[in-house]
């Protein structure tokens, strides 16, 4: 399925963004990053999307204009041979003297940002990324439909692991099997993050002590990876009996992802890991009930931490040495969307937010935990991923 | 194999970089990006690598210090709980009043660059990325050894495709098989690019008209991809007989890559494609002979283009609509390293540069071409990848 973003969808997104531009007194925005481009135009090409605070957006495409026209429902798609001609062509569209221009300060490189700043000088460049991220934070019914489809893919992958995991397999062997199945289901083998330096892979499978290895990644799990040059994720370690095999998998449908984790074991997990796992499930259930519109993200984190303290597991919660200080995060076209369920985040939940909740406990001998992706509904968090929530004994 | 970068290797790299810093009158550099960090320290952690123009570098690690110490042969590795304390701790190391600080302007995001600029104010921040890229451009014998190993992996993958490609298979099916084999050989399933918005995947397999589809990617091949949200690379198209199946594959050993392309066909290619393929091989042979130390990159490109013109293939050379204007590029820890073999690039070849040469011709019904990775030697370009160079009839 190719999933063309409907025109009504693009219109609604642009309208919400334009309201924000006007509120912040920013005259226009220039969108360049692949994911933001896709969100507002329905296509990813070598292009510049110009969105004025009032009026129609214009997509200037360098390569390939033909594809942009066949994929995007925007009304105004213009061929632009060279990006340096952007300013001139904008004048022709009546945007000759701009006072402010919004740029994606959180993802554009410094050199590119400066280049656009100079190109549009004396217009003042402002970082418009917080607005983009906040518009993208609330998902539409169309987006939820794709995320639900991704959720089904996630469940199928978990079922596959449950049926095929054996002691004696190398991590890379089962990961290769999962990825092959993923690819057959249309997963590009790539996941998108917004954060700097976050080189992630879609299948994070860690067995035994591998689950306890810390890494640079901004997540509770790390893994040793296969080499010092990619020190993250699975490796060629042979999976043993009676140890945890934790699988954190991002499914993908039409660009939208779900984030999902299950804990597997061939044989029997040690008692302390089983108990920690059940605490993780208990925390998830608590947050599902509490996660109604209006509650602050920091309150959710606080409630989770109270439960962890009660069970004496605080030294293992979300990592060991320098654990991450969140228990959930927004998911959509990127896996590190807003909101973040973390201390100090006063953002209130709003219907239509999609968040992954991932209570995890890390021990030297392995990690256990659960993760599901939810949409915020009137009564609390509603599952977008569902698969048996017990420890998966294989 | 985990491949720990030897101390002598790190010392030599840092010495070359420090010479450059002094030549440019830059007092120090702060290295943060994963790949640059790996190149100069041998580890990738959440860390900041401070390299003074004279004296010892210091690696400040936030997560995980234990791993950095076990992976890096740098003498001075210091735990740093919070990146914002960086300036204070640098004072303790005698770097309290800096006048200039080099930052990676081509990869750091605008917001991060500005944050470091403020942190070190009134020191003047300068973009040090051209120096980093130029130091990394010349490979050491140690690096060449790893790249040679990657070349072997690349050849094994091409042999696998040759043996297993069948008409009737979906692209994603054979890609899934290739990736599974890759993973078993230790490939992380991830390739690193320096360029903005370049979402690439290690196995670019395109069959029939798929080879002719343009994309945002800065390369001669594009592909439709499976969805508008990832409009690049393979899809679920069923591979037919008598059509080209072009496979562009990046092997990976210890972080180092080779770039390699072969053209496959079940049945028989149309005559014009066969002829174009042989022109591609002829161009490769020409550039191998010409590619001696001292020749300028633009001259190599010019010579290739002359041959293309002679054969009347200019409208298909390196793409159709808006073809890319290069025929080769540096390869190493990133697939878009320097030098670029393109018009206007006066850089002269130097022994130890590693470049992929990729003459390719794109037609509406498919793409053909060849790509190998070479090291610049005294007598010309020497193969780091080798596999039968004919059309692979399966």
mmCIF file of C-alpha atoms in Angstrom, chain A residues 18-391:
data_model
loop_
_atom_site.group_PDB
_atom_site.id
_atom_site.type_symbol
_atom_site.label_atom_id
_atom_site.label_comp_id
_atom_site.label_asym_id
_atom_site.label_seq_id
_atom_site.Cartn_x
_atom_site.Cartn_y
_atom_site.Cartn_z
ATOM 1 C CA UNK A 18 -0.627 28.576 10.369
ATOM 2 C CA UNK A 19 -2.619 29.431 13.489
ATOM 3 C CA UNK A 20 0.564 28.811 15.470
ATOM 4 C CA UNK A 21 2.626 30.958 13.104
ATOM 5 C CA UNK A 22 0.214 33.841 13.534
ATOM 6 C CA UNK A 23 0.110 33.443 17.319
ATOM 7 C CA UNK A 24 3.902 33.628 17.379
ATOM 8 C CA UNK A 25 3.961 36.474 14.894
ATOM 9 C CA UNK A 26 6.114 34.522 12.433
ATOM 10 C CA UNK A 27 5.414 35.466 8.830
ATOM 11 C CA UNK A 28 6.220 32.132 7.183
ATOM 12 C CA UNK A 29 8.140 28.899 7.542
ATOM 13 C CA UNK A 30 10.499 27.009 5.287
ATOM 14 C CA UNK A 31 10.220 23.246 5.785
ATOM 15 C CA UNK A 32 13.098 21.099 4.559
ATOM 16 C CA UNK A 33 13.519 18.007 6.720
ATOM 17 C CA UNK A 34 12.190 14.751 5.227
ATOM 18 C CA UNK A 35 9.704 13.962 7.984
ATOM 19 C CA UNK A 36 8.312 17.480 8.394
ATOM 20 C CA UNK A 37 8.081 17.695 4.598
ATOM 21 C CA UNK A 38 6.098 14.461 4.496
ATOM 22 C CA UNK A 39 3.785 15.591 7.281
ATOM 23 C CA UNK A 40 2.809 18.839 5.591
ATOM 24 C CA UNK A 41 2.988 17.820 1.910
ATOM 25 C CA UNK A 42 2.544 14.039 1.669
ATOM 26 C CA UNK A 43 5.775 13.596 -0.282
ATOM 27 C CA UNK A 44 9.500 13.416 0.444
ATOM 28 C CA UNK A 45 11.555 14.881 -2.321
ATOM 29 C CA UNK A 46 14.552 17.184 -2.575
ATOM 30 C CA UNK A 47 12.357 20.209 -2.036
ATOM 31 C CA UNK A 48 11.512 23.276 0.031
ATOM 32 C CA UNK A 49 8.029 23.727 1.409
ATOM 33 C CA UNK A 50 7.118 27.353 1.970
ATOM 34 C CA UNK A 51 4.191 27.885 4.339
ATOM 35 C CA UNK A 52 3.013 31.473 4.796
ATOM 36 C CA UNK A 53 1.120 32.377 7.987
ATOM 37 C CA UNK A 54 -1.817 33.143 5.706
ATOM 38 C CA UNK A 55 -2.456 31.793 2.240
ATOM 39 C CA UNK A 56 -1.464 28.726 0.288
ATOM 40 C CA UNK A 57 1.729 26.766 0.826
ATOM 41 C CA UNK A 58 4.066 26.312 -2.142
ATOM 42 C CA UNK A 59 6.223 23.242 -2.630
ATOM 43 C CA UNK A 60 9.395 24.028 -4.601
ATOM 44 C CA UNK A 61 10.855 20.778 -5.879
ATOM 45 C CA UNK A 62 14.350 20.202 -7.189
ATOM 46 C CA UNK A 63 14.180 16.434 -7.565
ATOM 47 C CA UNK A 64 11.816 14.915 -8.496
ATOM 48 C CA UNK A 65 9.016 17.305 -9.433
ATOM 49 C CA UNK A 66 7.205 14.571 -11.313
ATOM 50 C CA UNK A 67 7.140 12.365 -8.233
ATOM 51 C CA UNK A 68 6.095 15.209 -5.945
ATOM 52 C CA UNK A 69 3.152 15.939 -8.241
ATOM 53 C CA UNK A 70 2.127 12.292 -8.300
ATOM 54 C CA UNK A 71 2.348 11.921 -4.522
ATOM 55 C CA UNK A 72 1.237 15.219 -3.005
ATOM 56 C CA UNK A 73 -2.235 16.741 -2.937
ATOM 57 C CA UNK A 74 -0.906 20.273 -2.414
ATOM 58 C CA UNK A 75 -2.304 22.657 -5.031
ATOM 59 C CA UNK A 76 0.868 24.524 -5.758
ATOM 60 C CA UNK A 77 3.929 22.466 -6.725
ATOM 61 C CA UNK A 78 6.658 24.337 -8.571
ATOM 62 C CA UNK A 79 9.858 23.080 -10.202
ATOM 63 C CA UNK A 80 12.992 24.739 -8.851
ATOM 64 C CA UNK A 81 16.195 23.845 -10.676
ATOM 65 C CA UNK A 82 18.504 25.247 -8.006
ATOM 66 C CA UNK A 83 17.764 25.869 -4.321
ATOM 67 C CA UNK A 84 19.758 29.117 -4.484
ATOM 68 C CA UNK A 85 17.039 30.536 -6.760
ATOM 69 C CA UNK A 86 14.504 30.102 -3.976
ATOM 70 C CA UNK A 87 14.456 33.710 -2.884
ATOM 71 C CA UNK A 88 13.961 35.011 -6.397
ATOM 72 C CA UNK A 89 11.111 32.671 -7.143
ATOM 73 C CA UNK A 90 9.431 33.518 -3.840
ATOM 74 C CA UNK A 91 9.330 37.162 -4.920
ATOM 75 C CA UNK A 92 7.353 36.081 -7.934
ATOM 76 C CA UNK A 93 4.833 34.577 -5.524
ATOM 77 C CA UNK A 94 4.519 37.878 -3.690
ATOM 78 C CA UNK A 95 6.860 37.044 -0.838
ATOM 79 C CA UNK A 96 9.608 39.464 -1.815
ATOM 80 C CA UNK A 97 10.119 41.223 1.489
ATOM 81 C CA UNK A 98 9.900 38.924 4.462
ATOM 82 C CA UNK A 99 10.441 40.100 8.026
ATOM 83 C CA UNK A 100 10.652 36.729 9.740
ATOM 84 C CA UNK A 101 11.120 33.190 8.501
ATOM 85 C CA UNK A 102 10.709 30.062 10.575
ATOM 86 C CA UNK A 103 13.347 27.328 10.190
ATOM 87 C CA UNK A 104 13.747 23.878 11.739
ATOM 88 C CA UNK A 105 16.475 24.753 14.252
ATOM 89 C CA UNK A 106 16.400 21.359 15.961
ATOM 90 C CA UNK A 107 17.188 19.285 12.875
ATOM 91 C CA UNK A 108 18.740 21.587 10.277
ATOM 92 C CA UNK A 109 22.504 21.559 10.505
ATOM 93 C CA UNK A 110 24.187 24.763 11.614
ATOM 94 C CA UNK A 111 25.666 25.360 8.154
ATOM 95 C CA UNK A 112 22.349 24.856 6.366
ATOM 96 C CA UNK A 113 20.461 27.064 8.824
ATOM 97 C CA UNK A 114 23.017 29.823 8.323
ATOM 98 C CA UNK A 115 22.773 29.411 4.547
ATOM 99 C CA UNK A 116 18.995 29.955 4.611
ATOM 100 C CA UNK A 117 19.426 32.807 7.081
ATOM 101 C CA UNK A 118 21.756 34.548 4.623
ATOM 102 C CA UNK A 119 19.567 33.733 1.630
ATOM 103 C CA UNK A 120 16.587 35.428 3.278
ATOM 104 C CA UNK A 121 18.492 38.251 4.969
ATOM 105 C CA UNK A 122 17.430 40.777 6.287
ATOM 106 C CA UNK A 123 14.489 38.585 7.333
ATOM 107 C CA UNK A 124 14.995 37.327 10.863
ATOM 108 C CA UNK A 125 15.292 33.542 11.116
ATOM 109 C CA UNK A 126 13.524 31.935 14.059
ATOM 110 C CA UNK A 127 13.465 28.337 15.252
ATOM 111 C CA UNK A 128 10.000 27.058 14.436
ATOM 112 C CA UNK A 129 10.613 23.432 15.439
ATOM 113 C CA UNK A 130 8.743 23.574 18.774
ATOM 114 C CA UNK A 131 5.589 24.582 16.875
ATOM 115 C CA UNK A 132 6.066 21.831 14.277
ATOM 116 C CA UNK A 133 6.520 19.248 17.001
ATOM 117 C CA UNK A 134 3.503 20.450 18.920
ATOM 118 C CA UNK A 135 1.264 20.343 15.832
ATOM 119 C CA UNK A 136 2.496 16.829 15.053
ATOM 120 C CA UNK A 137 1.904 15.730 18.655
ATOM 121 C CA UNK A 138 -1.884 15.425 18.196
ATOM 122 C CA UNK A 139 -2.785 12.648 15.776
ATOM 123 C CA UNK A 140 -5.789 12.693 13.447
ATOM 124 C CA UNK A 141 -8.126 9.740 12.854
ATOM 125 C CA UNK A 142 -6.237 9.110 9.576
ATOM 126 C CA UNK A 143 -2.934 8.900 11.406
ATOM 127 C CA UNK A 144 -4.411 6.694 14.125
ATOM 128 C CA UNK A 145 -5.615 4.282 11.464
ATOM 129 C CA UNK A 146 -2.066 3.879 10.110
ATOM 130 C CA UNK A 147 -0.640 3.549 13.610
ATOM 131 C CA UNK A 148 -3.211 0.854 14.386
ATOM 132 C CA UNK A 149 -2.081 -0.998 11.238
ATOM 133 C CA UNK A 150 1.522 -0.704 12.400
ATOM 134 C CA UNK A 151 0.389 -2.087 15.750
ATOM 135 C CA UNK A 152 -0.863 -5.209 13.997
ATOM 136 C CA UNK A 153 2.513 -5.635 12.311
ATOM 137 C CA UNK A 154 4.171 -5.300 15.716
ATOM 138 C CA UNK A 155 1.962 -8.032 17.174
ATOM 139 C CA UNK A 156 2.701 -10.350 14.264
ATOM 140 C CA UNK A 157 6.417 -9.871 14.820
ATOM 141 C CA UNK A 158 6.083 -10.636 18.535
ATOM 142 C CA UNK A 159 4.103 -13.799 17.679
ATOM 143 C CA UNK A 160 6.852 -14.797 15.245
ATOM 144 C CA UNK A 161 9.535 -14.390 17.927
ATOM 145 C CA UNK A 162 7.463 -16.373 20.370
ATOM 146 C CA UNK A 163 7.187 -19.245 17.900
ATOM 147 C CA UNK A 164 10.750 -19.217 16.597
ATOM 148 C CA UNK A 165 13.059 -18.282 19.451
ATOM 149 C CA UNK A 166 15.318 -21.166 20.496
ATOM 150 C CA UNK A 167 18.262 -21.458 22.856
ATOM 151 C CA UNK A 168 21.449 -21.908 20.836
ATOM 152 C CA UNK A 169 20.517 -19.306 18.226
ATOM 153 C CA UNK A 170 22.769 -16.279 17.770
ATOM 154 C CA UNK A 171 21.053 -12.938 18.388
ATOM 155 C CA UNK A 172 21.837 -11.846 14.825
ATOM 156 C CA UNK A 173 20.273 -15.036 13.504
ATOM 157 C CA UNK A 174 16.839 -14.442 15.013
ATOM 158 C CA UNK A 175 17.149 -10.697 14.286
ATOM 159 C CA UNK A 176 17.850 -11.544 10.630
ATOM 160 C CA UNK A 177 14.711 -13.692 10.554
ATOM 161 C CA UNK A 178 12.626 -10.911 12.117
ATOM 162 C CA UNK A 179 13.963 -8.344 9.671
ATOM 163 C CA UNK A 180 13.314 -10.577 6.689
ATOM 164 C CA UNK A 181 9.692 -10.973 7.782
ATOM 165 C CA UNK A 182 9.480 -7.226 8.448
ATOM 166 C CA UNK A 183 10.731 -6.426 4.978
ATOM 167 C CA UNK A 184 8.216 -8.803 3.416
ATOM 168 C CA UNK A 185 5.512 -6.877 5.272
ATOM 169 C CA UNK A 186 6.779 -3.604 3.773
ATOM 170 C CA UNK A 187 9.050 -2.259 6.521
ATOM 171 C CA UNK A 188 11.866 -0.216 4.949
ATOM 172 C CA UNK A 189 14.386 -1.437 7.521
ATOM 173 C CA UNK A 190 14.844 2.075 8.755
ATOM 174 C CA UNK A 191 13.371 4.078 11.612
ATOM 175 C CA UNK A 192 13.349 7.794 11.996
ATOM 176 C CA UNK A 193 14.490 9.692 15.055
ATOM 177 C CA UNK A 194 14.673 13.427 15.507
ATOM 178 C CA UNK A 195 17.453 13.467 18.094
ATOM 179 C CA UNK A 196 21.084 14.090 17.194
ATOM 180 C CA UNK A 197 23.373 11.033 17.096
ATOM 181 C CA UNK A 198 20.542 8.542 17.662
ATOM 182 C CA UNK A 199 21.592 5.727 15.326
ATOM 183 C CA UNK A 200 18.798 3.276 16.060
ATOM 184 C CA UNK A 201 17.704 0.036 14.398
ATOM 185 C CA UNK A 202 14.141 -1.361 14.220
ATOM 186 C CA UNK A 203 14.870 -4.635 16.023
ATOM 187 C CA UNK A 204 16.541 -4.187 19.395
ATOM 188 C CA UNK A 205 16.871 -7.762 20.653
ATOM 189 C CA UNK A 206 19.088 -8.259 23.698
ATOM 190 C CA UNK A 207 19.687 -11.548 25.462
ATOM 191 C CA UNK A 208 20.930 -12.205 28.981
ATOM 192 C CA UNK A 209 23.648 -9.792 30.161
ATOM 193 C CA UNK A 210 23.333 -7.956 26.825
ATOM 194 C CA UNK A 211 20.187 -6.384 28.253
ATOM 195 C CA UNK A 212 22.272 -4.813 31.015
ATOM 196 C CA UNK A 213 24.882 -3.170 28.796
ATOM 197 C CA UNK A 214 24.567 0.621 28.786
ATOM 198 C CA UNK A 215 24.971 2.691 25.623
ATOM 199 C CA UNK A 216 24.898 6.183 24.223
ATOM 200 C CA UNK A 217 21.282 5.747 23.164
ATOM 201 C CA UNK A 218 18.663 7.784 24.945
ATOM 202 C CA UNK A 219 16.730 4.726 26.110
ATOM 203 C CA UNK A 220 16.687 2.218 28.958
ATOM 204 C CA UNK A 221 18.199 -0.527 26.794
ATOM 205 C CA UNK A 222 21.535 -0.434 24.995
ATOM 206 C CA UNK A 223 23.222 -3.642 24.063
ATOM 207 C CA UNK A 224 26.790 -4.150 23.055
ATOM 208 C CA UNK A 225 26.258 -4.202 19.293
ATOM 209 C CA UNK A 226 28.587 -6.133 17.041
ATOM 210 C CA UNK A 227 31.482 -3.667 16.964
ATOM 211 C CA UNK A 228 32.779 -0.595 18.758
ATOM 212 C CA UNK A 229 31.719 1.320 15.641
ATOM 213 C CA UNK A 230 28.070 0.439 16.198
ATOM 214 C CA UNK A 231 27.977 -0.128 19.936
ATOM 215 C CA UNK A 232 24.254 -0.618 20.211
ATOM 216 C CA UNK A 233 21.740 -3.377 19.664
ATOM 217 C CA UNK A 234 22.141 -7.088 19.038
ATOM 218 C CA UNK A 235 25.342 -8.998 18.395
ATOM 219 C CA UNK A 236 26.356 -12.576 17.650
ATOM 220 C CA UNK A 237 25.910 -13.764 21.232
ATOM 221 C CA UNK A 238 24.355 -17.222 21.556
ATOM 222 C CA UNK A 239 21.000 -17.131 23.328
ATOM 223 C CA UNK A 240 20.876 -19.359 26.395
ATOM 224 C CA UNK A 241 18.197 -20.954 28.539
ATOM 225 C CA UNK A 242 16.629 -19.354 31.621
ATOM 226 C CA UNK A 243 17.635 -15.826 30.637
ATOM 227 C CA UNK A 244 15.632 -12.847 29.459
ATOM 228 C CA UNK A 245 15.462 -12.020 25.772
ATOM 229 C CA UNK A 246 13.959 -8.560 25.475
ATOM 230 C CA UNK A 247 12.701 -7.426 22.059
ATOM 231 C CA UNK A 248 11.954 -3.752 21.412
ATOM 232 C CA UNK A 249 10.502 -3.447 17.920
ATOM 233 C CA UNK A 250 9.288 -0.518 15.863
ATOM 234 C CA UNK A 251 6.704 -1.545 13.303
ATOM 235 C CA UNK A 252 6.068 0.768 10.345
ATOM 236 C CA UNK A 253 3.063 1.372 8.120
ATOM 237 C CA UNK A 254 3.011 4.284 5.713
ATOM 238 C CA UNK A 255 5.693 6.066 7.731
ATOM 239 C CA UNK A 256 3.914 5.696 11.061
ATOM 240 C CA UNK A 257 5.480 3.585 13.738
ATOM 241 C CA UNK A 258 4.491 1.822 16.906
ATOM 242 C CA UNK A 259 6.915 1.042 19.665
ATOM 243 C CA UNK A 260 6.470 -2.279 21.415
ATOM 244 C CA UNK A 261 8.490 -4.462 23.778
ATOM 245 C CA UNK A 262 8.011 -7.985 25.077
ATOM 246 C CA UNK A 263 10.147 -10.175 27.289
ATOM 247 C CA UNK A 264 10.874 -13.713 26.108
ATOM 248 C CA UNK A 265 12.605 -16.641 27.758
ATOM 249 C CA UNK A 266 13.543 -20.155 26.780
ATOM 250 C CA UNK A 267 13.123 -22.084 30.038
ATOM 251 C CA UNK A 268 12.393 -20.076 33.176
ATOM 252 C CA UNK A 269 13.356 -16.563 34.266
ATOM 253 C CA UNK A 270 14.956 -16.119 37.698
ATOM 254 C CA UNK A 271 12.352 -15.189 40.326
ATOM 255 C CA UNK A 272 13.569 -11.588 40.792
ATOM 256 C CA UNK A 273 13.230 -10.922 37.067
ATOM 257 C CA UNK A 274 9.735 -12.413 36.980
ATOM 258 C CA UNK A 275 8.727 -10.203 39.894
ATOM 259 C CA UNK A 276 10.203 -7.103 38.244
ATOM 260 C CA UNK A 277 8.348 -7.950 35.056
ATOM 261 C CA UNK A 278 5.050 -8.070 36.921
ATOM 262 C CA UNK A 279 5.803 -4.676 38.469
ATOM 263 C CA UNK A 280 6.340 -3.321 34.956
ATOM 264 C CA UNK A 281 2.912 -4.616 33.909
ATOM 265 C CA UNK A 282 1.372 -3.156 37.080
ATOM 266 C CA UNK A 283 2.895 0.246 36.273
ATOM 267 C CA UNK A 284 1.525 0.068 32.741
ATOM 268 C CA UNK A 285 -1.960 -0.696 34.088
ATOM 269 C CA UNK A 286 -1.722 2.203 36.522
ATOM 270 C CA UNK A 287 -0.668 4.648 33.803
ATOM 271 C CA UNK A 288 -3.418 3.402 31.483
ATOM 272 C CA UNK A 289 -5.988 4.369 34.108
ATOM 273 C CA UNK A 290 -4.360 7.665 35.019
ATOM 274 C CA UNK A 291 -3.630 8.668 31.425
ATOM 275 C CA UNK A 292 -6.738 10.774 30.880
ATOM 276 C CA UNK A 293 -6.831 14.171 29.208
ATOM 277 C CA UNK A 294 -5.620 16.861 31.622
ATOM 278 C CA UNK A 295 -3.057 14.907 33.621
ATOM 279 C CA UNK A 296 0.491 16.238 33.412
ATOM 280 C CA UNK A 297 3.262 14.077 31.986
ATOM 281 C CA UNK A 298 5.381 14.601 35.100
ATOM 282 C CA UNK A 299 2.554 13.282 37.290
ATOM 283 C CA UNK A 300 2.440 10.048 35.321
ATOM 284 C CA UNK A 301 6.181 9.623 35.747
ATOM 285 C CA UNK A 302 5.903 10.425 39.459
ATOM 286 C CA UNK A 303 3.185 7.822 40.001
ATOM 287 C CA UNK A 304 5.222 5.206 38.197
ATOM 288 C CA UNK A 305 8.287 6.005 40.270
ATOM 289 C CA UNK A 306 6.314 5.768 43.514
ATOM 290 C CA UNK A 307 5.319 2.240 42.611
ATOM 291 C CA UNK A 308 8.892 1.354 41.692
ATOM 292 C CA UNK A 309 10.077 2.681 45.070
ATOM 293 C CA UNK A 310 7.405 0.668 46.872
ATOM 294 C CA UNK A 311 8.798 -2.497 45.297
ATOM 295 C CA UNK A 312 12.405 -1.523 46.061
ATOM 296 C CA UNK A 313 13.402 -1.566 42.404
ATOM 297 C CA UNK A 314 14.520 2.026 41.970
ATOM 298 C CA UNK A 315 18.151 1.097 41.260
ATOM 299 C CA UNK A 316 17.045 -0.891 38.227
ATOM 300 C CA UNK A 317 14.304 1.354 36.848
ATOM 301 C CA UNK A 318 14.910 2.494 33.234
ATOM 302 C CA UNK A 319 18.584 1.548 33.302
ATOM 303 C CA UNK A 320 21.271 1.127 35.934
ATOM 304 C CA UNK A 321 24.181 3.577 35.742
ATOM 305 C CA UNK A 322 22.688 6.928 34.628
ATOM 306 C CA UNK A 323 19.206 5.573 33.833
ATOM 307 C CA UNK A 324 17.072 7.603 31.458
ATOM 308 C CA UNK A 325 14.604 9.879 33.190
ATOM 309 C CA UNK A 326 11.473 9.097 31.233
ATOM 310 C CA UNK A 327 8.988 6.267 31.122
ATOM 311 C CA UNK A 328 7.301 7.078 27.861
ATOM 312 C CA UNK A 329 7.434 9.204 24.741
ATOM 313 C CA UNK A 330 5.376 10.282 21.759
ATOM 314 C CA UNK A 331 5.474 8.091 18.636
ATOM 315 C CA UNK A 332 4.396 8.770 15.079
ATOM 316 C CA UNK A 333 6.551 9.534 12.056
ATOM 317 C CA UNK A 334 9.504 9.649 14.439
ATOM 318 C CA UNK A 335 10.088 7.476 17.495
ATOM 319 C CA UNK A 336 11.098 10.382 19.712
ATOM 320 C CA UNK A 337 8.057 12.623 19.340
ATOM 321 C CA UNK A 338 6.359 14.693 22.002
ATOM 322 C CA UNK A 339 5.221 14.486 24.707
ATOM 323 C CA UNK A 340 7.887 12.937 26.903
ATOM 324 C CA UNK A 341 6.606 11.320 30.080
ATOM 325 C CA UNK A 342 9.296 12.611 32.376
ATOM 326 C CA UNK A 343 9.973 14.731 35.470
ATOM 327 C CA UNK A 344 9.680 18.441 34.801
ATOM 328 C CA UNK A 345 7.349 18.020 31.823
ATOM 329 C CA UNK A 346 4.174 19.928 32.659
ATOM 330 C CA UNK A 347 2.491 19.157 29.316
ATOM 331 C CA UNK A 348 -1.026 17.891 29.917
ATOM 332 C CA UNK A 349 -2.315 14.861 28.039
ATOM 333 C CA UNK A 350 -4.735 15.715 25.239
ATOM 334 C CA UNK A 351 -6.988 13.357 23.298
ATOM 335 C CA UNK A 352 -5.230 12.122 20.176
ATOM 336 C CA UNK A 353 -1.721 12.099 21.576
ATOM 337 C CA UNK A 354 0.050 8.818 20.862
ATOM 338 C CA UNK A 355 2.555 7.654 23.446
ATOM 339 C CA UNK A 356 4.626 4.577 24.080
ATOM 340 C CA UNK A 357 4.795 3.587 27.745
ATOM 341 C CA UNK A 358 7.824 1.445 28.502
ATOM 342 C CA UNK A 359 8.413 0.455 32.124
ATOM 343 C CA UNK A 360 11.642 -1.536 32.104
ATOM 344 C CA UNK A 361 14.011 -2.905 34.708
ATOM 345 C CA UNK A 362 17.658 -3.494 34.005
ATOM 346 C CA UNK A 363 19.826 -5.977 35.909
ATOM 347 C CA UNK A 364 23.396 -7.053 35.267
ATOM 348 C CA UNK A 365 22.097 -10.403 34.013
ATOM 349 C CA UNK A 366 19.399 -9.006 31.750
ATOM 350 C CA UNK A 367 16.545 -6.604 31.203
ATOM 351 C CA UNK A 368 12.805 -7.188 31.534
ATOM 352 C CA UNK A 369 9.821 -5.008 30.784
ATOM 353 C CA UNK A 370 6.907 -4.249 28.581
ATOM 354 C CA UNK A 371 6.060 -1.504 26.114
ATOM 355 C CA UNK A 372 2.906 -0.676 24.244
ATOM 356 C CA UNK A 373 1.788 2.264 22.156
ATOM 357 C CA UNK A 374 -1.402 4.007 23.245
ATOM 358 C CA UNK A 375 -3.666 6.802 22.153
ATOM 359 C CA UNK A 376 -4.964 9.168 24.791
ATOM 360 C CA UNK A 377 -8.748 8.713 24.984
ATOM 361 C CA UNK A 378 -11.429 10.150 27.265
ATOM 362 C CA UNK A 379 -11.241 7.193 29.640
ATOM 363 C CA UNK A 380 -7.459 6.801 29.650
ATOM 364 C CA UNK A 381 -4.861 5.227 27.432
ATOM 365 C CA UNK A 382 -6.203 2.938 24.708
ATOM 366 C CA UNK A 383 -4.029 0.224 23.183
ATOM 367 C CA UNK A 384 -2.755 0.650 19.624
ATOM 368 C CA UNK A 385 -0.547 -2.393 20.079
ATOM 369 C CA UNK A 386 -1.824 -5.575 21.620
ATOM 370 C CA UNK A 387 -0.219 -8.915 22.179
ATOM 371 C CA UNK A 388 -0.229 -11.270 25.142
ATOM 372 C CA UNK A 389 1.227 -9.344 28.073
ATOM 373 C CA UNK A 390 2.754 -12.191 30.026
ATOM 374 C CA UNK A 391 6.390 -13.251 29.903
#
